[in-house]
PDB file of C-alpha atoms in Angstrom:
ATOM      1  CA  UNK A   1    -143.492  36.948 259.380  1.00  0.00           C
ATOM      2  CA  UNK A   2    -142.116  36.443 262.904  1.00  0.00           C
ATOM      3  CA  UNK A   3    -143.737  37.986 265.956  1.00  0.00           C
ATOM      4  CA  UNK A   4    -143.180  41.717 266.372  1.00  0.00           C
ATOM      5  CA  UNK A   5    -140.898  42.570 269.296  1.00  0.00           C
ATOM      6  CA  UNK A   6    -142.065  45.467 271.446  1.00  0.00           C
ATOM      7  CA  UNK A   7    -139.272  48.005 271.109  1.00  0.00           C
ATOM      8  CA  UNK A   8    -139.116  51.619 272.231  1.00  0.00           C
ATOM      9  CA  UNK A   9    -136.862  54.138 270.474  1.00  0.00           C
ATOM     10  CA  UNK A  10    -136.398  57.792 271.316  1.00  0.00           C
ATOM     11  CA  UNK A  11    -133.762  60.434 270.744  1.00  0.00           C
ATOM     12  CA  UNK A  12    -132.657  63.689 272.309  1.00  0.00           C
ATOM     13  CA  UNK A  13    -130.569  66.393 270.678  1.00  0.00           C
ATOM     14  CA  UNK A  14    -127.399  67.172 272.615  1.00  0.00           C
ATOM     15  CA  UNK A  15    -128.116  70.789 273.552  1.00  0.00           C
ATOM     16  CA  UNK A  16    -126.155  70.511 276.806  1.00  0.00           C
ATOM     17  CA  UNK A  17    -127.856  70.332 280.176  1.00  0.00           C
ATOM     18  CA  UNK A  18    -131.623  69.902 279.603  1.00  0.00           C
ATOM     19  CA  UNK A  19    -134.177  72.427 280.815  1.00  0.00           C
ATOM     20  CA  UNK A  20    -137.345  71.901 282.814  1.00  0.00           C
ATOM     21  CA  UNK A  21    -139.402  71.450 279.633  1.00  0.00           C
ATOM     22  CA  UNK A  22    -137.092  68.696 278.292  1.00  0.00           C
ATOM     23  CA  UNK A  23    -137.095  67.018 281.685  1.00  0.00           C
ATOM     24  CA  UNK A  24    -140.858  66.993 282.189  1.00  0.00           C
ATOM     25  CA  UNK A  25    -141.751  66.471 278.535  1.00  0.00           C
ATOM     26  CA  UNK A  26    -139.273  63.739 277.636  1.00  0.00           C
ATOM     27  CA  UNK A  27    -136.687  62.549 280.124  1.00  0.00           C
ATOM     28  CA  UNK A  28    -139.068  61.806 283.000  1.00  0.00           C
ATOM     29  CA  UNK A  29    -141.104  59.747 280.545  1.00  0.00           C
ATOM     30  CA  UNK A  30    -137.960  57.897 279.394  1.00  0.00           C
ATOM     31  CA  UNK A  31    -137.138  56.886 282.960  1.00  0.00           C
ATOM     32  CA  UNK A  32    -140.601  55.372 283.333  1.00  0.00           C
ATOM     33  CA  UNK A  33    -140.532  53.597 279.976  1.00  0.00           C
ATOM     34  CA  UNK A  34    -137.210  51.823 280.612  1.00  0.00           C
ATOM     35  CA  UNK A  35    -139.065  49.812 283.294  1.00  0.00           C
ATOM     36  CA  UNK A  36    -141.928  48.981 280.955  1.00  0.00           C
ATOM     37  CA  UNK A  37    -140.305  47.294 277.992  1.00  0.00           C
ATOM     38  CA  UNK A  38    -137.545  44.726 277.629  1.00  0.00           C
ATOM     39  CA  UNK A  39    -136.080  46.521 274.591  1.00  0.00           C
ATOM     40  CA  UNK A  40    -135.474  50.250 274.891  1.00  0.00           C
ATOM     41  CA  UNK A  41    -133.078  52.449 272.895  1.00  0.00           C
ATOM     42  CA  UNK A  42    -132.274  56.065 273.742  1.00  0.00           C
ATOM     43  CA  UNK A  43    -130.019  57.951 271.375  1.00  0.00           C
ATOM     44  CA  UNK A  44    -128.075  61.185 271.666  1.00  0.00           C
ATOM     45  CA  UNK A  45    -128.811  62.646 268.252  1.00  0.00           C
ATOM     46  CA  UNK A  46    -125.492  64.239 267.363  1.00  0.00           C
ATOM     47  CA  UNK A  47    -126.103  63.928 263.607  1.00  0.00           C
ATOM     48  CA  UNK A  48    -129.349  65.873 263.918  1.00  0.00           C
ATOM     49  CA  UNK A  49    -127.412  68.587 265.750  1.00  0.00           C
ATOM     50  CA  UNK A  50    -125.572  69.536 262.576  1.00  0.00           C
ATOM     51  CA  UNK A  51    -128.808  70.717 260.935  1.00  0.00           C
ATOM     52  CA  UNK A  52    -128.283  74.033 262.754  1.00  0.00           C
ATOM     53  CA  UNK A  53    -124.797  75.646 262.767  1.00  0.00           C
ATOM     54  CA  UNK A  54    -122.622  74.264 265.616  1.00  0.00           C
ATOM     55  CA  UNK A  55    -119.064  74.844 266.796  1.00  0.00           C
ATOM     56  CA  UNK A  56    -117.278  71.465 267.073  1.00  0.00           C
ATOM     57  CA  UNK A  57    -115.976  72.205 270.579  1.00  0.00           C
ATOM     58  CA  UNK A  58    -119.477  73.185 271.736  1.00  0.00           C
ATOM     59  CA  UNK A  59    -121.004  70.046 270.214  1.00  0.00           C
ATOM     60  CA  UNK A  60    -118.388  67.871 271.931  1.00  0.00           C
ATOM     61  CA  UNK A  61    -119.127  69.409 275.328  1.00  0.00           C
ATOM     62  CA  UNK A  62    -122.903  69.339 274.770  1.00  0.00           C
ATOM     63  CA  UNK A  63    -122.818  65.610 274.057  1.00  0.00           C
ATOM     64  CA  UNK A  64    -121.090  64.970 277.389  1.00  0.00           C
ATOM     65  CA  UNK A  65    -123.338  67.373 279.325  1.00  0.00           C
ATOM     66  CA  UNK A  66    -126.509  65.875 277.877  1.00  0.00           C
ATOM     67  CA  UNK A  67    -125.282  62.374 278.688  1.00  0.00           C
ATOM     68  CA  UNK A  68    -124.368  63.311 282.268  1.00  0.00           C
ATOM     69  CA  UNK A  69    -127.787  64.911 282.735  1.00  0.00           C
ATOM     70  CA  UNK A  70    -129.869  62.024 281.443  1.00  0.00           C
ATOM     71  CA  UNK A  71    -127.898  59.534 283.514  1.00  0.00           C
ATOM     72  CA  UNK A  72    -128.379  61.792 286.552  1.00  0.00           C
ATOM     73  CA  UNK A  73    -132.123  61.908 285.856  1.00  0.00           C
ATOM     74  CA  UNK A  74    -132.294  58.137 286.229  1.00  0.00           C
ATOM     75  CA  UNK A  75    -131.653  56.612 282.813  1.00  0.00           C
ATOM     76  CA  UNK A  76    -129.931  53.292 283.518  1.00  0.00           C
ATOM     77  CA  UNK A  77    -127.670  51.795 280.800  1.00  0.00           C
ATOM     78  CA  UNK A  78    -128.448  48.346 282.229  1.00  0.00           C
ATOM     79  CA  UNK A  79    -132.121  48.821 281.341  1.00  0.00           C
ATOM     80  CA  UNK A  80    -131.726  50.465 277.942  1.00  0.00           C
ATOM     81  CA  UNK A  81    -129.191  51.039 275.188  1.00  0.00           C
ATOM     82  CA  UNK A  82    -127.960  54.618 275.586  1.00  0.00           C
ATOM     83  CA  UNK A  83    -125.778  55.561 272.618  1.00  0.00           C
ATOM     84  CA  UNK A  84    -124.610  58.253 270.263  1.00  0.00           C
ATOM     85  CA  UNK A  85    -126.301  58.173 266.882  1.00  0.00           C
ATOM     86  CA  UNK A  86    -123.135  58.860 264.850  1.00  0.00           C
ATOM     87  CA  UNK A  87    -121.402  55.790 266.319  1.00  0.00           C
ATOM     88  CA  UNK A  88    -123.880  53.549 264.465  1.00  0.00           C
ATOM     89  CA  UNK A  89    -123.221  54.263 260.762  1.00  0.00           C
ATOM     90  CA  UNK A  90    -126.295  52.278 259.656  1.00  0.00           C
ATOM     91  CA  UNK A  91    -128.458  55.277 260.657  1.00  0.00           C
ATOM     92  CA  UNK A  92    -127.004  57.314 257.791  1.00  0.00           C
ATOM     93  CA  UNK A  93    -126.930  54.357 255.395  1.00  0.00           C
ATOM     94  CA  UNK A  94    -130.595  53.544 255.932  1.00  0.00           C
ATOM     95  CA  UNK A  95    -131.473  57.250 255.684  1.00  0.00           C
ATOM     96  CA  UNK A  96    -130.068  57.241 252.138  1.00  0.00           C
ATOM     97  CA  UNK A  97    -132.200  54.250 251.120  1.00  0.00           C
ATOM     98  CA  UNK A  98    -135.324  55.776 252.693  1.00  0.00           C
ATOM     99  CA  UNK A  99    -134.573  59.164 251.121  1.00  0.00           C
ATOM    100  CA  UNK A 100    -134.736  57.460 247.746  1.00  0.00           C
ATOM    101  CA  UNK A 101    -138.390  56.505 248.324  1.00  0.00           C
ATOM    102  CA  UNK A 102    -139.469  59.854 249.849  1.00  0.00           C
ATOM    103  CA  UNK A 103    -140.669  62.689 247.670  1.00  0.00           C
ATOM    104  CA  UNK A 104    -139.401  66.232 248.084  1.00  0.00           C
ATOM    105  CA  UNK A 105    -142.788  68.040 248.081  1.00  0.00           C
ATOM    106  CA  UNK A 106    -143.752  66.036 251.173  1.00  0.00           C
ATOM    107  CA  UNK A 107    -140.664  67.312 253.031  1.00  0.00           C
ATOM    108  CA  UNK A 108    -141.179  70.885 251.847  1.00  0.00           C
ATOM    109  CA  UNK A 109    -144.651  70.911 253.440  1.00  0.00           C
ATOM    110  CA  UNK A 110    -143.405  70.104 256.947  1.00  0.00           C
ATOM    111  CA  UNK A 111    -143.867  73.094 259.293  1.00  0.00           C
ATOM    112  CA  UNK A 112    -140.472  72.603 260.994  1.00  0.00           C
ATOM    113  CA  UNK A 113    -138.701  73.029 257.666  1.00  0.00           C
ATOM    114  CA  UNK A 114    -140.665  76.186 256.838  1.00  0.00           C
ATOM    115  CA  UNK A 115    -140.016  77.689 260.258  1.00  0.00           C
ATOM    116  CA  UNK A 116    -136.318  76.847 260.553  1.00  0.00           C
ATOM    117  CA  UNK A 117    -135.593  77.656 256.941  1.00  0.00           C
ATOM    118  CA  UNK A 118    -137.165  81.093 257.435  1.00  0.00           C
ATOM    119  CA  UNK A 119    -134.965  81.609 260.509  1.00  0.00           C
ATOM    120  CA  UNK A 120    -131.918  81.031 258.258  1.00  0.00           C
ATOM    121  CA  UNK A 121    -132.878  83.635 255.609  1.00  0.00           C
ATOM    122  CA  UNK A 122    -134.465  80.847 253.550  1.00  0.00           C
ATOM    123  CA  UNK A 123    -131.066  79.314 252.916  1.00  0.00           C
ATOM    124  CA  UNK A 124    -131.960  75.998 254.512  1.00  0.00           C
ATOM    125  CA  UNK A 125    -129.516  73.143 253.951  1.00  0.00           C
ATOM    126  CA  UNK A 126    -130.132  69.696 252.478  1.00  0.00           C
ATOM    127  CA  UNK A 127    -129.631  68.291 255.997  1.00  0.00           C
ATOM    128  CA  UNK A 128    -132.321  70.542 257.439  1.00  0.00           C
ATOM    129  CA  UNK A 129    -134.743  69.444 254.716  1.00  0.00           C
ATOM    130  CA  UNK A 130    -134.032  65.730 254.974  1.00  0.00           C
ATOM    131  CA  UNK A 131    -133.541  65.352 258.708  1.00  0.00           C
ATOM    132  CA  UNK A 132    -137.050  63.876 259.100  1.00  0.00           C
ATOM    133  CA  UNK A 133    -135.890  61.083 256.763  1.00  0.00           C
ATOM    134  CA  UNK A 134    -132.906  60.448 259.055  1.00  0.00           C
ATOM    135  CA  UNK A 135    -135.387  60.426 261.934  1.00  0.00           C
ATOM    136  CA  UNK A 136    -137.405  57.755 260.141  1.00  0.00           C
ATOM    137  CA  UNK A 137    -134.189  55.746 259.702  1.00  0.00           C
ATOM    138  CA  UNK A 138    -133.352  56.146 263.413  1.00  0.00           C
ATOM    139  CA  UNK A 139    -136.686  54.569 264.293  1.00  0.00           C
ATOM    140  CA  UNK A 140    -136.957  51.924 261.574  1.00  0.00           C
ATOM    141  CA  UNK A 141    -133.358  50.668 261.792  1.00  0.00           C
ATOM    142  CA  UNK A 142    -134.313  48.812 264.986  1.00  0.00           C
ATOM    143  CA  UNK A 143    -137.837  47.874 263.842  1.00  0.00           C
ATOM    144  CA  UNK A 144    -139.071  50.058 266.713  1.00  0.00           C
ATOM    145  CA  UNK A 145    -142.747  49.747 267.599  1.00  0.00           C
ATOM    146  CA  UNK A 146    -143.223  52.648 270.028  1.00  0.00           C
ATOM    147  CA  UNK A 147    -141.726  56.127 269.954  1.00  0.00           C
ATOM    148  CA  UNK A 148    -142.104  58.696 272.736  1.00  0.00           C
ATOM    149  CA  UNK A 149    -142.476  62.043 270.929  1.00  0.00           C
ATOM    150  CA  UNK A 150    -143.332  65.617 271.752  1.00  0.00           C
ATOM    151  CA  UNK A 151    -146.260  67.180 269.929  1.00  0.00           C
ATOM    152  CA  UNK A 152    -143.859  69.119 267.672  1.00  0.00           C
ATOM    153  CA  UNK A 153    -142.571  65.806 266.267  1.00  0.00           C
ATOM    154  CA  UNK A 154    -145.874  64.049 265.579  1.00  0.00           C
ATOM    155  CA  UNK A 155    -145.798  64.944 261.869  1.00  0.00           C
ATOM    156  CA  UNK A 156    -142.291  63.540 261.602  1.00  0.00           C
ATOM    157  CA  UNK A 157    -143.422  60.259 263.117  1.00  0.00           C
ATOM    158  CA  UNK A 158    -146.293  60.192 260.612  1.00  0.00           C
ATOM    159  CA  UNK A 159    -143.707  60.597 257.866  1.00  0.00           C
ATOM    160  CA  UNK A 160    -141.772  57.639 259.305  1.00  0.00           C
ATOM    161  CA  UNK A 161    -144.972  55.569 259.250  1.00  0.00           C
ATOM    162  CA  UNK A 162    -145.629  56.519 255.630  1.00  0.00           C
ATOM    163  CA  UNK A 163    -142.049  55.701 254.628  1.00  0.00           C
ATOM    164  CA  UNK A 164    -142.323  52.303 256.373  1.00  0.00           C
ATOM    165  CA  UNK A 165    -145.573  51.580 254.518  1.00  0.00           C
ATOM    166  CA  UNK A 166    -144.068  52.662 251.223  1.00  0.00           C
ATOM    167  CA  UNK A 167    -141.030  50.427 251.788  1.00  0.00           C
ATOM    168  CA  UNK A 168    -143.226  47.468 252.749  1.00  0.00           C
ATOM    169  CA  UNK A 169    -145.339  47.892 249.630  1.00  0.00           C
ATOM    170  CA  UNK A 170    -142.293  48.084 247.386  1.00  0.00           C
ATOM    171  CA  UNK A 171    -140.114  45.384 248.966  1.00  0.00           C
ATOM    172  CA  UNK A 172    -142.519  43.187 250.969  1.00  0.00           C
ATOM    173  CA  UNK A 173    -143.736  43.394 254.587  1.00  0.00           C
ATOM    174  CA  UNK A 174    -140.703  44.250 256.671  1.00  0.00           C
ATOM    175  CA  UNK A 175    -141.096  47.186 259.071  1.00  0.00           C
ATOM    176  CA  UNK A 176    -143.703  47.132 261.849  1.00  0.00           C
ATOM    177  CA  UNK A 177    -145.693  50.401 262.156  1.00  0.00           C
ATOM    178  CA  UNK A 178    -144.120  52.583 264.853  1.00  0.00           C
ATOM    179  CA  UNK A 179    -146.744  54.165 267.126  1.00  0.00           C
ATOM    180  CA  UNK A 180    -146.435  57.408 269.076  1.00  0.00           C
ATOM    181  CA  UNK A 181    -146.279  57.476 272.858  1.00  0.00           C
ATOM    182  CA  UNK A 182    -147.451  61.025 273.528  1.00  0.00           C
ATOM    183  CA  UNK A 183    -146.244  62.772 276.651  1.00  0.00           C
ATOM    184  CA  UNK A 184    -149.172  63.591 278.958  1.00  0.00           C
ATOM    185  CA  UNK A 185    -147.313  66.627 280.324  1.00  0.00           C
ATOM    186  CA  UNK A 186    -148.547  69.947 278.957  1.00  0.00           C
ATOM    187  CA  UNK A 187    -145.892  71.840 276.995  1.00  0.00           C
ATOM    188  CA  UNK A 188    -143.919  73.894 279.508  1.00  0.00           C
ATOM    189  CA  UNK A 189    -143.855  77.569 278.538  1.00  0.00           C
ATOM    190  CA  UNK A 190    -141.199  80.259 278.873  1.00  0.00           C
ATOM    191  CA  UNK A 191    -141.301  81.978 282.274  1.00  0.00           C
ATOM    192  CA  UNK A 192    -140.862  85.361 280.577  1.00  0.00           C
ATOM    193  CA  UNK A 193    -143.364  84.886 277.744  1.00  0.00           C
ATOM    194  CA  UNK A 194    -146.004  82.231 278.419  1.00  0.00           C
ATOM    195  CA  UNK A 195    -147.084  82.318 274.757  1.00  0.00           C
ATOM    196  CA  UNK A 196    -143.775  80.639 273.791  1.00  0.00           C
ATOM    197  CA  UNK A 197    -142.536  77.212 274.806  1.00  0.00           C
ATOM    198  CA  UNK A 198    -139.549  77.028 277.156  1.00  0.00           C
ATOM    199  CA  UNK A 199    -136.428  76.849 275.032  1.00  0.00           C
ATOM    200  CA  UNK A 200    -132.689  76.435 275.413  1.00  0.00           C
ATOM    201  CA  UNK A 201    -132.029  79.137 272.842  1.00  0.00           C
ATOM    202  CA  UNK A 202    -134.147  81.823 274.565  1.00  0.00           C
ATOM    203  CA  UNK A 203    -132.164  85.082 274.685  1.00  0.00           C
ATOM    204  CA  UNK A 204    -133.808  85.954 278.017  1.00  0.00           C
ATOM    205  CA  UNK A 205    -131.801  84.178 280.684  1.00  0.00           C
ATOM    206  CA  UNK A 206    -134.699  84.210 283.148  1.00  0.00           C
ATOM    207  CA  UNK A 207    -137.075  82.437 280.766  1.00  0.00           C
ATOM    208  CA  UNK A 208    -135.634  78.946 281.091  1.00  0.00           C
ATOM    209  CA  UNK A 209    -134.991  76.802 284.167  1.00  0.00           C
ATOM    210  CA  UNK A 210    -132.177  74.260 283.682  1.00  0.00           C
ATOM    211  CA  UNK A 211    -131.909  71.031 285.656  1.00  0.00           C
ATOM    212  CA  UNK A 212    -128.477  72.084 286.963  1.00  0.00           C
ATOM    213  CA  UNK A 213    -129.579  75.549 288.149  1.00  0.00           C
ATOM    214  CA  UNK A 214    -128.770  76.425 291.766  1.00  0.00           C
ATOM    215  CA  UNK A 215    -131.658  76.881 294.246  1.00  0.00           C
ATOM    216  CA  UNK A 216    -130.968  80.648 294.161  1.00  0.00           C
ATOM    217  CA  UNK A 217    -131.293  80.782 290.370  1.00  0.00           C
ATOM    218  CA  UNK A 218    -134.510  78.759 290.464  1.00  0.00           C
ATOM    219  CA  UNK A 219    -136.052  81.060 293.093  1.00  0.00           C
ATOM    220  CA  UNK A 220    -135.071  84.140 291.088  1.00  0.00           C
ATOM    221  CA  UNK A 221    -136.512  82.774 287.839  1.00  0.00           C
ATOM    222  CA  UNK A 222    -139.842  81.858 289.422  1.00  0.00           C
ATOM    223  CA  UNK A 223    -140.046  85.114 291.364  1.00  0.00           C
ATOM    224  CA  UNK A 224    -139.679  87.017 288.083  1.00  0.00           C
ATOM    225  CA  UNK A 225    -142.047  84.723 286.154  1.00  0.00           C
ATOM    226  CA  UNK A 226    -144.576  86.709 284.141  1.00  0.00           C
ATOM    227  CA  UNK A 227    -148.147  86.311 285.444  1.00  0.00           C
ATOM    228  CA  UNK A 228    -151.078  88.742 285.363  1.00  0.00           C
ATOM    229  CA  UNK A 229    -152.821  91.199 287.684  1.00  0.00           C
ATOM    230  CA  UNK A 230    -155.126  88.725 289.409  1.00  0.00           C
ATOM    231  CA  UNK A 231    -153.607  87.383 292.602  1.00  0.00           C
ATOM    232  CA  UNK A 232    -155.703  84.216 292.847  1.00  0.00           C
ATOM    233  CA  UNK A 233    -154.209  80.949 291.562  1.00  0.00           C
ATOM    234  CA  UNK A 234    -156.422  79.351 288.887  1.00  0.00           C
ATOM    235  CA  UNK A 235    -155.867  77.079 285.894  1.00  0.00           C
ATOM    236  CA  UNK A 236    -157.005  78.570 282.603  1.00  0.00           C
ATOM    237  CA  UNK A 237    -154.336  78.276 279.884  1.00  0.00           C
ATOM    238  CA  UNK A 238    -156.313  80.374 277.381  1.00  0.00           C
ATOM    239  CA  UNK A 239    -156.907  83.520 279.424  1.00  0.00           C
ATOM    240  CA  UNK A 240    -154.218  83.103 282.132  1.00  0.00           C
ATOM    241  CA  UNK A 241    -151.248  81.406 280.438  1.00  0.00           C
ATOM    242  CA  UNK A 242    -148.614  82.580 282.946  1.00  0.00           C
ATOM    243  CA  UNK A 243    -150.233  81.279 286.138  1.00  0.00           C
ATOM    244  CA  UNK A 244    -151.475  78.151 284.346  1.00  0.00           C
ATOM    245  CA  UNK A 245    -147.911  77.365 283.281  1.00  0.00           C
ATOM    246  CA  UNK A 246    -146.859  77.526 286.963  1.00  0.00           C
ATOM    247  CA  UNK A 247    -149.700  75.171 287.874  1.00  0.00           C
ATOM    248  CA  UNK A 248    -148.660  72.751 285.077  1.00  0.00           C
ATOM    249  CA  UNK A 249    -145.063  72.777 286.296  1.00  0.00           C
ATOM    250  CA  UNK A 250    -146.141  72.241 289.901  1.00  0.00           C
ATOM    251  CA  UNK A 251    -148.364  69.301 288.934  1.00  0.00           C
ATOM    252  CA  UNK A 252    -145.733  67.689 286.700  1.00  0.00           C
ATOM    253  CA  UNK A 253    -142.935  68.022 289.242  1.00  0.00           C
ATOM    254  CA  UNK A 254    -144.954  66.684 292.186  1.00  0.00           C
ATOM    255  CA  UNK A 255    -146.849  64.029 290.209  1.00  0.00           C
ATOM    256  CA  UNK A 256    -150.165  65.467 291.398  1.00  0.00           C
ATOM    257  CA  UNK A 257    -153.158  66.299 289.216  1.00  0.00           C
ATOM    258  CA  UNK A 258    -154.004  69.905 288.304  1.00  0.00           C
ATOM    259  CA  UNK A 259    -156.988  69.663 290.647  1.00  0.00           C
ATOM    260  CA  UNK A 260    -154.900  68.509 293.618  1.00  0.00           C
ATOM    261  CA  UNK A 261    -152.336  71.242 293.012  1.00  0.00           C
ATOM    262  CA  UNK A 262    -155.051  73.897 292.921  1.00  0.00           C
ATOM    263  CA  UNK A 263    -156.394  72.620 296.258  1.00  0.00           C
ATOM    264  CA  UNK A 264    -152.909  73.076 297.729  1.00  0.00           C
ATOM    265  CA  UNK A 265    -152.755  76.598 296.310  1.00  0.00           C
ATOM    266  CA  UNK A 266    -156.118  77.654 297.743  1.00  0.00           C
ATOM    267  CA  UNK A 267    -155.730  80.913 299.682  1.00  0.00           C
ATOM    268  CA  UNK A 268    -152.271  81.679 298.287  1.00  0.00           C
ATOM    269  CA  UNK A 269    -151.664  84.733 296.116  1.00  0.00           C
ATOM    270  CA  UNK A 270    -149.552  84.287 292.982  1.00  0.00           C
ATOM    271  CA  UNK A 271    -146.410  85.784 294.599  1.00  0.00           C
ATOM    272  CA  UNK A 272    -146.519  83.222 297.420  1.00  0.00           C
ATOM    273  CA  UNK A 273    -147.495  80.460 295.022  1.00  0.00           C
ATOM    274  CA  UNK A 274    -144.438  81.148 292.839  1.00  0.00           C
ATOM    275  CA  UNK A 275    -142.259  80.286 295.837  1.00  0.00           C
ATOM    276  CA  UNK A 276    -144.183  77.047 296.423  1.00  0.00           C
ATOM    277  CA  UNK A 277    -143.562  76.030 292.801  1.00  0.00           C
ATOM    278  CA  UNK A 278    -139.895  77.080 292.981  1.00  0.00           C
ATOM    279  CA  UNK A 279    -139.476  74.955 296.116  1.00  0.00           C
ATOM    280  CA  UNK A 280    -141.038  71.886 294.472  1.00  0.00           C
ATOM    281  CA  UNK A 281    -138.683  72.274 291.481  1.00  0.00           C
ATOM    282  CA  UNK A 282    -135.652  72.689 293.785  1.00  0.00           C
ATOM    283  CA  UNK A 283    -136.639  69.514 295.668  1.00  0.00           C
ATOM    284  CA  UNK A 284    -136.925  67.591 292.414  1.00  0.00           C
ATOM    285  CA  UNK A 285    -133.665  68.875 290.921  1.00  0.00           C
ATOM    286  CA  UNK A 286    -131.333  68.902 293.971  1.00  0.00           C
ATOM    287  CA  UNK A 287    -130.293  65.219 293.756  1.00  0.00           C
ATOM    288  CA  UNK A 288    -130.079  65.424 289.949  1.00  0.00           C
ATOM    289  CA  UNK A 289    -127.845  68.494 290.140  1.00  0.00           C
ATOM    290  CA  UNK A 290    -125.439  66.807 292.573  1.00  0.00           C
ATOM    291  CA  UNK A 291    -125.274  63.702 290.401  1.00  0.00           C
ATOM    292  CA  UNK A 292    -124.593  65.790 287.251  1.00  0.00           C
ATOM    293  CA  UNK A 293    -121.637  67.441 288.996  1.00  0.00           C
ATOM    294  CA  UNK A 294    -120.226  64.027 289.957  1.00  0.00           C
ATOM    295  CA  UNK A 295    -120.667  62.560 286.476  1.00  0.00           C
ATOM    296  CA  UNK A 296    -119.147  65.577 284.731  1.00  0.00           C
ATOM    297  CA  UNK A 297    -115.902  65.025 286.608  1.00  0.00           C
ATOM    298  CA  UNK A 298    -115.435  61.651 284.905  1.00  0.00           C
ATOM    299  CA  UNK A 299    -115.493  62.407 281.195  1.00  0.00           C
ATOM    300  CA  UNK A 300    -114.094  58.991 280.260  1.00  0.00           C
ATOM    301  CA  UNK A 301    -116.903  57.188 282.043  1.00  0.00           C
ATOM    302  CA  UNK A 302    -119.446  59.154 279.975  1.00  0.00           C
ATOM    303  CA  UNK A 303    -117.623  58.374 276.726  1.00  0.00           C
ATOM    304  CA  UNK A 304    -117.482  54.698 277.656  1.00  0.00           C
ATOM    305  CA  UNK A 305    -121.209  54.526 278.457  1.00  0.00           C
ATOM    306  CA  UNK A 306    -122.004  55.898 274.985  1.00  0.00           C
ATOM    307  CA  UNK A 307    -119.539  53.555 273.269  1.00  0.00           C
ATOM    308  CA  UNK A 308    -120.846  50.470 275.099  1.00  0.00           C
ATOM    309  CA  UNK A 309    -124.385  51.490 274.179  1.00  0.00           C
ATOM    310  CA  UNK A 310    -123.371  51.896 270.537  1.00  0.00           C
ATOM    311  CA  UNK A 311    -121.855  48.389 270.484  1.00  0.00           C
ATOM    312  CA  UNK A 312    -125.174  46.949 271.665  1.00  0.00           C
ATOM    313  CA  UNK A 313    -127.178  49.097 269.263  1.00  0.00           C
ATOM    314  CA  UNK A 314    -124.951  47.935 266.371  1.00  0.00           C
ATOM    315  CA  UNK A 315    -125.513  44.292 267.279  1.00  0.00           C
ATOM    316  CA  UNK A 316    -129.237  44.905 267.030  1.00  0.00           C
ATOM    317  CA  UNK A 317    -129.055  47.009 263.858  1.00  0.00           C
ATOM    318  CA  UNK A 318    -126.592  44.928 261.821  1.00  0.00           C
ATOM    319  CA  UNK A 319    -128.807  41.908 260.999  1.00  0.00           C
ATOM    320  CA  UNK A 320    -131.819  44.151 260.303  1.00  0.00           C
ATOM    321  CA  UNK A 321    -129.755  46.334 257.995  1.00  0.00           C
ATOM    322  CA  UNK A 322    -128.260  43.296 256.219  1.00  0.00           C
ATOM    323  CA  UNK A 323    -131.792  42.137 255.468  1.00  0.00           C
ATOM    324  CA  UNK A 324    -132.669  45.615 254.122  1.00  0.00           C
ATOM    325  CA  UNK A 325    -129.596  45.499 251.857  1.00  0.00           C
ATOM    326  CA  UNK A 326    -130.777  42.166 250.531  1.00  0.00           C
ATOM    327  CA  UNK A 327    -134.339  43.420 249.967  1.00  0.00           C
ATOM    328  CA  UNK A 328    -133.280  46.481 247.959  1.00  0.00           C
ATOM    329  CA  UNK A 329    -130.832  44.461 245.850  1.00  0.00           C
ATOM    330  CA  UNK A 330    -127.472  45.547 247.331  1.00  0.00           C
ATOM    331  CA  UNK A 331    -126.713  41.958 248.247  1.00  0.00           C
TER     332      UNK A 331
END
């Protein structure tokens, strides 16, 4: 077999403008990785979006907003292929082939299915059940070798590895084993309930900081962040989740270690420290916010970026998929 090409693949669901957790957990990592490898693909996962109910007009806008935001954060289409998943039909075609070698009990055991199915009165759809198979297809279609994932997706990457192994055993060595690139950033928690992770769908508006928030909104959200009754700033996620979340955010945004951040916070009470953290987030997001505004004014530019990316992704996928067709006996 020919030498394995180092190739990074990652996807983001188009939920609109990303929040602080998406930015620190994924996008910041993406910006770094596009410098590190000569073959990098980043996909806006619009097909995955349909696994939860979506209004078409909302999905359309979310795709554009997500694209504007990741470009504003520093993703450069000259250094990676940035594209919309649904513009490359081979994703769905390969998902069908891979679904035919994946057993249902394995999918039923995945915690995401159990959780999301329960949230829909246990009336989960076929798409919700099989979306990890589509995820495996997303990765394997390009013979990707490294996949930046959040900790909530590790089991899905393991499924992709198992599917690749199963395919290789059945049809001959073909897919390289994709390995996880785990984000070193601690999961960012909700500012209103530090037991929960920060989420776009949080009903409490003050819980989630978005990259396009104004400085005033950011200050308000941090001022109201839930902490505890000790005024000293320490890092202890078990017993002091609220303050520790602020310390994590501060460290991630400034690029400093937890230890260095705590040295800076020495002598500050939590109320004052909240403003220090808010300020560091404002500093980080100000240029991004301005760039998002500029990009959102030119909808056609955003559409073109995604279409150009899809053309390049198709060029890469087509010969690999042709070979898969031949291996399974379609050709």
